[in-house]
Coordinates of C-alpha atoms in Angstrom, one line a residue:
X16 CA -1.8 -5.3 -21.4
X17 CA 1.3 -6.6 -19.7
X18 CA 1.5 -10.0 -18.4
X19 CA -0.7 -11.0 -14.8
X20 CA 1.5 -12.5 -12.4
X21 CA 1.1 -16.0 -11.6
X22 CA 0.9 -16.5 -7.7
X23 CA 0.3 -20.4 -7.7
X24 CA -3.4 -20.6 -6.7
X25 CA -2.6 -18.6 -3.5
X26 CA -3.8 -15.2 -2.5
X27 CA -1.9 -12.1 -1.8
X28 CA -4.4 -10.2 0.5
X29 CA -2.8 -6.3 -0.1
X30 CA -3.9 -3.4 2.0
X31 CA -2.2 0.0 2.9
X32 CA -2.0 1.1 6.1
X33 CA -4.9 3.0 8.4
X34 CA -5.0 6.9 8.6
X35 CA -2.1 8.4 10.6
X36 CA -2.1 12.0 12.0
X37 CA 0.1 13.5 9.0
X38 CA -3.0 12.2 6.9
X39 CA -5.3 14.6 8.8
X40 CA -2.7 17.3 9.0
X41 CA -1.9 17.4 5.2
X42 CA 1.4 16.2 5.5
X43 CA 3.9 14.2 3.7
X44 CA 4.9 11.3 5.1
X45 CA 7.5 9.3 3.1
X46 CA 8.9 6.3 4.7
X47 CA 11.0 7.7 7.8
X48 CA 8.2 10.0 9.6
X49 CA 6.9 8.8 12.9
X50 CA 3.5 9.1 12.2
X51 CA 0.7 6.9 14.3
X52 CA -2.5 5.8 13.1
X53 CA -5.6 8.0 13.8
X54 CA -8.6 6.5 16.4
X55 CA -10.2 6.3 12.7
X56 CA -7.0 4.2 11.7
X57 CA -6.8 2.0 14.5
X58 CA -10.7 1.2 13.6
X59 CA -9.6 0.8 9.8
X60 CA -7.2 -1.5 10.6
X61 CA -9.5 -3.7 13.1
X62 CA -12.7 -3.8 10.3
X63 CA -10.1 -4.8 7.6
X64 CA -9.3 -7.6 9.8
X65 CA -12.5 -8.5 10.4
X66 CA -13.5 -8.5 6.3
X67 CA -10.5 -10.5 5.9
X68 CA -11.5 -13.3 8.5
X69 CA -14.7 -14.3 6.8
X70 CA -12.1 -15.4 3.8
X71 CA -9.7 -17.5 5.2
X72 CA -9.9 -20.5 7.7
X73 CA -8.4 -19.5 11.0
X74 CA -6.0 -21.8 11.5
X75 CA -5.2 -22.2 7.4
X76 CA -1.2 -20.7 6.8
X77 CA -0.8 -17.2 6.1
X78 CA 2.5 -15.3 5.2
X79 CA 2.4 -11.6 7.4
X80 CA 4.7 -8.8 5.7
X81 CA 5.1 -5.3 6.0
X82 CA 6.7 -2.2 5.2
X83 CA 8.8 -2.0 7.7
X84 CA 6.8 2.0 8.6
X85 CA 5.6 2.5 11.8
X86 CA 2.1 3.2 10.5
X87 CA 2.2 -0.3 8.6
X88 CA 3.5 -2.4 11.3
X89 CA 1.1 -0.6 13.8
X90 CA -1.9 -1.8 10.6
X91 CA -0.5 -5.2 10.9
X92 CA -0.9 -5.7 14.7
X93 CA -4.5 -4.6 14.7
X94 CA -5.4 -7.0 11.6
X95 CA -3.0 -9.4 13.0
X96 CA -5.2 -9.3 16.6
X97 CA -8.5 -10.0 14.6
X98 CA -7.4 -12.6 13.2
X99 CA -5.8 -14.3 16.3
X100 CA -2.3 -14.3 14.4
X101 CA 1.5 -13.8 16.3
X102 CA 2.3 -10.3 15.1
X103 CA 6.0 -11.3 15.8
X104 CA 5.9 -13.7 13.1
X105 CA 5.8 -10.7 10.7
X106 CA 8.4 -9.8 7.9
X107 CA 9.3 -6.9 6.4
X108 CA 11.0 -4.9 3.8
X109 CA 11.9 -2.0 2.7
X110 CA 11.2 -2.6 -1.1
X111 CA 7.6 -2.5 0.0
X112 CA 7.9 1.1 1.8
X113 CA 6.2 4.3 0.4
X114 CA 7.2 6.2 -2.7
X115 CA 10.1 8.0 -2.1
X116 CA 9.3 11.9 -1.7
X117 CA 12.9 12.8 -0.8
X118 CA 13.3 17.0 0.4
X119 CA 9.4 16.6 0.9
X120 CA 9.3 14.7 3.6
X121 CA 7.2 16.2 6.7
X122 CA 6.2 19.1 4.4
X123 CA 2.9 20.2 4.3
X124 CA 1.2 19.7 0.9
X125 CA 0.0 23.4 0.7
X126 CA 3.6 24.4 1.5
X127 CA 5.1 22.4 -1.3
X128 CA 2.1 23.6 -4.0
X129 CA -1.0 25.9 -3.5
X130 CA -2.2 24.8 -6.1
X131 CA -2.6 21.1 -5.6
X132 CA -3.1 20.9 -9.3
X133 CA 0.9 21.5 -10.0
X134 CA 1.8 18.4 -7.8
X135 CA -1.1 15.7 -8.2
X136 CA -3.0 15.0 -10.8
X137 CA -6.5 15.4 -9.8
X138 CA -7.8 12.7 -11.7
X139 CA -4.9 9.9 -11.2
X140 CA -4.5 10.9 -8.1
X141 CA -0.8 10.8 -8.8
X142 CA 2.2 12.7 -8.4
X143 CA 3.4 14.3 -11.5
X144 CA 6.1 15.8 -10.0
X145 CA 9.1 14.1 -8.6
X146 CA 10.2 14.9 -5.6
X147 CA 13.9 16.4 -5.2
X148 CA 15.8 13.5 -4.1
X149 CA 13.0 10.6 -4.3
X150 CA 11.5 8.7 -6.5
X151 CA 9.6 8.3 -10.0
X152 CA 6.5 5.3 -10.3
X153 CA 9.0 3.4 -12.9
X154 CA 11.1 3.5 -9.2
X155 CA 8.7 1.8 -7.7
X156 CA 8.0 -0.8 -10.0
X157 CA 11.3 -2.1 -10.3
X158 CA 11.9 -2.8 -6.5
X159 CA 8.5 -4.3 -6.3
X160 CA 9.2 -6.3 -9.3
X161 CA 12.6 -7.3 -7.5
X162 CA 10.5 -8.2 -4.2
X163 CA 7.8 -10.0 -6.0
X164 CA 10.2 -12.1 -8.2
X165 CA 11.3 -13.4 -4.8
X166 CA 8.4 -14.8 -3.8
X167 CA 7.8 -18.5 -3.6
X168 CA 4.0 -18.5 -3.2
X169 CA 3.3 -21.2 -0.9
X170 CA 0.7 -20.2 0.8
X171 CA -1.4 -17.1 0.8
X172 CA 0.0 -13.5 2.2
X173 CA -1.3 -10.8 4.0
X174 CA 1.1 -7.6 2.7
X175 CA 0.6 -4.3 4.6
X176 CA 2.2 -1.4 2.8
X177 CA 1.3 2.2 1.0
X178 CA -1.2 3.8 -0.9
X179 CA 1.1 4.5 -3.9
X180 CA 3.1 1.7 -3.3
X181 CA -0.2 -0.4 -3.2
X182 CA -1.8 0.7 -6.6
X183 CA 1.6 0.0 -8.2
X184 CA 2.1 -3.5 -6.6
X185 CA -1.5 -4.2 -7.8
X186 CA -0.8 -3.1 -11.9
X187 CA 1.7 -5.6 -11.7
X188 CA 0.4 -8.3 -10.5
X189 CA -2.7 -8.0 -12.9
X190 CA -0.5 -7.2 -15.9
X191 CA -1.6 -3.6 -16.3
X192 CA 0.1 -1.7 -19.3
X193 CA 2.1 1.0 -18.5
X194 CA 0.5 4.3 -17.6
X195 CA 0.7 6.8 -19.8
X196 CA 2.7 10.3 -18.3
X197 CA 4.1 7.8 -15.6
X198 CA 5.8 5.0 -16.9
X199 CA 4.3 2.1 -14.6
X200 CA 1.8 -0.5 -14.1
X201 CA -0.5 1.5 -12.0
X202 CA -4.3 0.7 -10.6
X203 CA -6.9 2.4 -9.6
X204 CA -6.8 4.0 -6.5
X205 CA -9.3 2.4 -3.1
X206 CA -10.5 4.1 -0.2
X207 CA -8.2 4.3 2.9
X208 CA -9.5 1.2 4.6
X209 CA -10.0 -1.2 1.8
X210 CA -8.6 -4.4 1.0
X211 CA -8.2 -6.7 -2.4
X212 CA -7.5 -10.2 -3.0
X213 CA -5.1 -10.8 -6.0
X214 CA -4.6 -14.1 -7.3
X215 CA -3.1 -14.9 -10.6
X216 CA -3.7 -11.8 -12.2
X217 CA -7.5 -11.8 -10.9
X218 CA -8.7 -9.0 -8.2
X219 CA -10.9 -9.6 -5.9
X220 CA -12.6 -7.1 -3.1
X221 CA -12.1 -8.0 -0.2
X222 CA -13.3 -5.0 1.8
X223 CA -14.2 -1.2 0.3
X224 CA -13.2 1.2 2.8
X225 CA -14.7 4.6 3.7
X226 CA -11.6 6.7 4.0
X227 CA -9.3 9.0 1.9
X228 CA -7.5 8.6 -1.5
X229 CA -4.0 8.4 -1.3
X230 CA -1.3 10.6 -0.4
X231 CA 2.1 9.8 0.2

């Protein structure tokens, strides 16, 4: 096991972002696609909120930061409106955005591999592949390592980012050994729609959501 990440008491409430059109259509959708949230996103997005009201105070201080995507930032206003939060207080940055999938961008999956089985593996759920141009998971560990070393952790945080992104940021904050074929801290994948609670290295469930696994 690595070493859990200690977050001084407070809560970093982590959650990717709803399901957005290129999710339906198959597609790849990086970090620079324009691609809304579904009617089923939008209502992902509002019942996260929800979950995550009955376990804070209202009024109690909470941190609100993003990926800077559209998709996240559109995620964050609809949690933000549940829990009676100013959106415009957000932060974001781009550390926290998607795994880099370079030349694939806006591709359809099927178009990059028919057979799903040469680009994902099906039991991961993880790309063993990298993309031309993008990025590897040891990538993405080492700018969310770089984010998270900034952190002062003074008071809990709502973070809105990816689904990749996400199961990274959580293997390093519960001091996951590195995955095997992949070279990161990587957990388990949730449901689009689901929320966890991690604080100092302990993960709680905050909300189990109904939707897909991840795809970039």
């Amino acid at each position: 096991m690595g070493v859990k990440l200690d977050t001084k008491g407070k809560r970093l409430f982590i959650a990717r972002h709803g399901e957005t059109i290129f999710n339906v259509a198959g597609k790849m959708q990086g970090m620079y696609a324009h691609t809304p949230l579904t009617r089923e996103g939008c209502d992902q997005a509002t019942d996260m909120g929800v979950a995550l009201l009955r376990h804070i105070e209202r009024d109690a201080p909470l941190s609100l930061v993003a990926s800077p995507a559209g998709r996240t930032l559109q995620t964050l206003a609809l949690i933000a409106e549940e829990l009676d939060r100013d959106w415009h207080a957000h932060d974001t940055d781009v550390r926290l955005r998607e795994i880099d999938i370079g030349e694939w961008e806006g591709q359809f999956y099927h178009d990059i591999a028919p057979d799903p089985r040469k680009l994902m593996d099906p039991e991961t759920r993880l790309f063993i592949v990298k993309a031309p141009g993008g990025e590897d998971y040891a990538d993405v560990a080492e700018r969310l390592r770089e984010w998270l070393s900034e952190q002062s952790f003074e008071q809990d945080m709502l973070v809105i980012t990816h689904g990749m992104t996400a199961r990274v940021m959580r293997g390093i904050l519960l001091g996951l050994p590195l995955l095997e074929r992949f070279n990161a801290p990587i957990a388990d994948g949730l449901p689009q729609g689901s929320m966890v609670a991690i604080r100092d290295g302990v993960e709680e469930i905050i909300t189990l959501g109904a939707g897909a696994r991840e795809r970039a």
